PDB file of C-alpha atoms in Angstrom:
ATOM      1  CA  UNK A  73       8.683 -28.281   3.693  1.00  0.00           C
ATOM      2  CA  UNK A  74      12.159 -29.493   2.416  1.00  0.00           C
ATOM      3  CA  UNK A  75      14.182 -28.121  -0.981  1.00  0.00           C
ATOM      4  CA  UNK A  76      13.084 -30.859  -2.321  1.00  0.00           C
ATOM      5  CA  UNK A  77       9.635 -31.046  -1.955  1.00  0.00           C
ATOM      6  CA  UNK A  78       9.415 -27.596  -3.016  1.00  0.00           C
ATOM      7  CA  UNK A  79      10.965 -27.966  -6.519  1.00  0.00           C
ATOM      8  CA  UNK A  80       8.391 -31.121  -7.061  1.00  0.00           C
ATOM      9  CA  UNK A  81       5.842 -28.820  -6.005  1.00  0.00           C
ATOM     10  CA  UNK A  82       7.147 -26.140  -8.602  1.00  0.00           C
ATOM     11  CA  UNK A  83       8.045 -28.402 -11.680  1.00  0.00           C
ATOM     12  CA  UNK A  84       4.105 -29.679 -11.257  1.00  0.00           C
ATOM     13  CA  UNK A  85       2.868 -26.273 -11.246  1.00  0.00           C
ATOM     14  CA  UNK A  86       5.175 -25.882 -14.361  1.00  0.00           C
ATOM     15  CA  UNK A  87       3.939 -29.014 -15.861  1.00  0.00           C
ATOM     16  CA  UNK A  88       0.150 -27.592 -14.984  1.00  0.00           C
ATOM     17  CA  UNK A  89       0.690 -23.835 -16.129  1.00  0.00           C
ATOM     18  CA  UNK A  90       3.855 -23.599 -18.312  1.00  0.00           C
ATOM     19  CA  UNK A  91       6.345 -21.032 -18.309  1.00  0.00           C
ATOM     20  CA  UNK A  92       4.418 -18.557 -20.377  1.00  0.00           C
ATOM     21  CA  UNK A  93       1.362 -18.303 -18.294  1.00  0.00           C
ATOM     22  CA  UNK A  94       3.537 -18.551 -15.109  1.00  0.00           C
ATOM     23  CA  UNK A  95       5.385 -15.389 -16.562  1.00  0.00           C
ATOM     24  CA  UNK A  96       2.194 -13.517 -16.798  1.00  0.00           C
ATOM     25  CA  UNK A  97       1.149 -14.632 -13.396  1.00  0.00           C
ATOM     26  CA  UNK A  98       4.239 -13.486 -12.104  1.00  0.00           C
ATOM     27  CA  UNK A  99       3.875  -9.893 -13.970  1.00  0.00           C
ATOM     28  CA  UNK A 100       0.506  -9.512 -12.888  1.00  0.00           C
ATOM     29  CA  UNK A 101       0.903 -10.645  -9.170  1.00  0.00           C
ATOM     30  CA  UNK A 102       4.396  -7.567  -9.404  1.00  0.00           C
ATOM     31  CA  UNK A 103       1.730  -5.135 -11.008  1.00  0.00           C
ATOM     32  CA  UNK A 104      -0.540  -5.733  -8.331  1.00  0.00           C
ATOM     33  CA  UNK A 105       1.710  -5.344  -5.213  1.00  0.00           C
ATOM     34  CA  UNK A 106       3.518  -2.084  -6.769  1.00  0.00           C
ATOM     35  CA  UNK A 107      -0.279  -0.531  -7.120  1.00  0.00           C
ATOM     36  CA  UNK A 108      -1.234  -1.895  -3.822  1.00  0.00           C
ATOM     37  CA  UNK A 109       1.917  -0.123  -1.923  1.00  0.00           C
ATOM     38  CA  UNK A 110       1.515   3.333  -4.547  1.00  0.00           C
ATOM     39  CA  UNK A 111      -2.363   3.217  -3.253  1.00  0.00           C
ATOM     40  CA  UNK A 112      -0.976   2.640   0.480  1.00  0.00           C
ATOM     41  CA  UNK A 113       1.358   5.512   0.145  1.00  0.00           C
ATOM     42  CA  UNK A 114      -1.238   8.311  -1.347  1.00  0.00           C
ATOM     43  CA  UNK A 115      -3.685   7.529   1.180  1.00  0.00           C
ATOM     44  CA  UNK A 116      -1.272   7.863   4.089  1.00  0.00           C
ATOM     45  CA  UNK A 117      -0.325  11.372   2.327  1.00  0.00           C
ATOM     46  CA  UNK A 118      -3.893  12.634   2.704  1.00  0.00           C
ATOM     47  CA  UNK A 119      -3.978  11.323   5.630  1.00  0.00           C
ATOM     48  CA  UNK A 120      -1.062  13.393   7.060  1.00  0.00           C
ATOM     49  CA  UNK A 121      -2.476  15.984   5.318  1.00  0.00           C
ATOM     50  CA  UNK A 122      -5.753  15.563   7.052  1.00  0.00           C
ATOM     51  CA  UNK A 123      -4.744  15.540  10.539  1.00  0.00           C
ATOM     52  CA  UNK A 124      -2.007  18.323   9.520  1.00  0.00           C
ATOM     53  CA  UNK A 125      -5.095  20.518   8.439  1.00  0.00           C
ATOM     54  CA  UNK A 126      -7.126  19.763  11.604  1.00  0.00           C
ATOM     55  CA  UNK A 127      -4.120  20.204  13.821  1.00  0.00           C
ATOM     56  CA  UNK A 128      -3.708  23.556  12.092  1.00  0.00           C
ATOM     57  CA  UNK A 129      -7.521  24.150  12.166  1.00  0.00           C
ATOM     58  CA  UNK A 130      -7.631  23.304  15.927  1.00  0.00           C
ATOM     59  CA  UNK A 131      -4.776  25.839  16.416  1.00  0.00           C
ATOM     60  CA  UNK A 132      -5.957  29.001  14.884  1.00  0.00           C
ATOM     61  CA  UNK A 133      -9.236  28.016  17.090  1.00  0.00           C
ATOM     62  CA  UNK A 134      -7.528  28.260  19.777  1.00  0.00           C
ATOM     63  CA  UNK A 135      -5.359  31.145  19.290  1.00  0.00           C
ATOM     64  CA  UNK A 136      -8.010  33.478  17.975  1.00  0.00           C
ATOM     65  CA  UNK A 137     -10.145  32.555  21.611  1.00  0.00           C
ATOM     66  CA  UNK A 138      -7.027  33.838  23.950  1.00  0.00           C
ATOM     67  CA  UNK A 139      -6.650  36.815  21.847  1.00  0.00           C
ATOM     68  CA  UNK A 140      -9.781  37.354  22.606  1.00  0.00           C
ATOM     69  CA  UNK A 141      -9.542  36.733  26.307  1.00  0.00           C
ATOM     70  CA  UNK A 142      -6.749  39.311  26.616  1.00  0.00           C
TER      71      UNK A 142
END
């Protein structure tokens, strides 16, 4: 697609929508994308947390059985 035929393709969609509802689109669609990445972020936390604690878990497992051994 050209410059061109993407500014025909926008004033139509302005002519369709107007610039008020287009606003709130935009606001909405800007809402939804910051939530999206915050939710993307706290569940890769837990995540790392998650494995952290297993990792750790796993560890002390491990450890306690070779004191044992000795």
């Amino acid at each position: 697609m050209s410059i061109g035929q993407l500014l025909i393709v926008a004033v139509i969609v302005m002519l369709l929508f107007g610039t008020k509802k287009l606003r709130n689109i935009g606001s909405d669609l800007g809402k939804i994308i910051k939530d999206f990445k915050r939710t993307m972020s706290d569940e890769e936390k837990k995540y790392r947390a998650f494995c952290q604690n297993k990792l750790e878990k796993k560890t002390s497992v491990t450890g306690k059985s070779k004191a044992k051994n000795k």
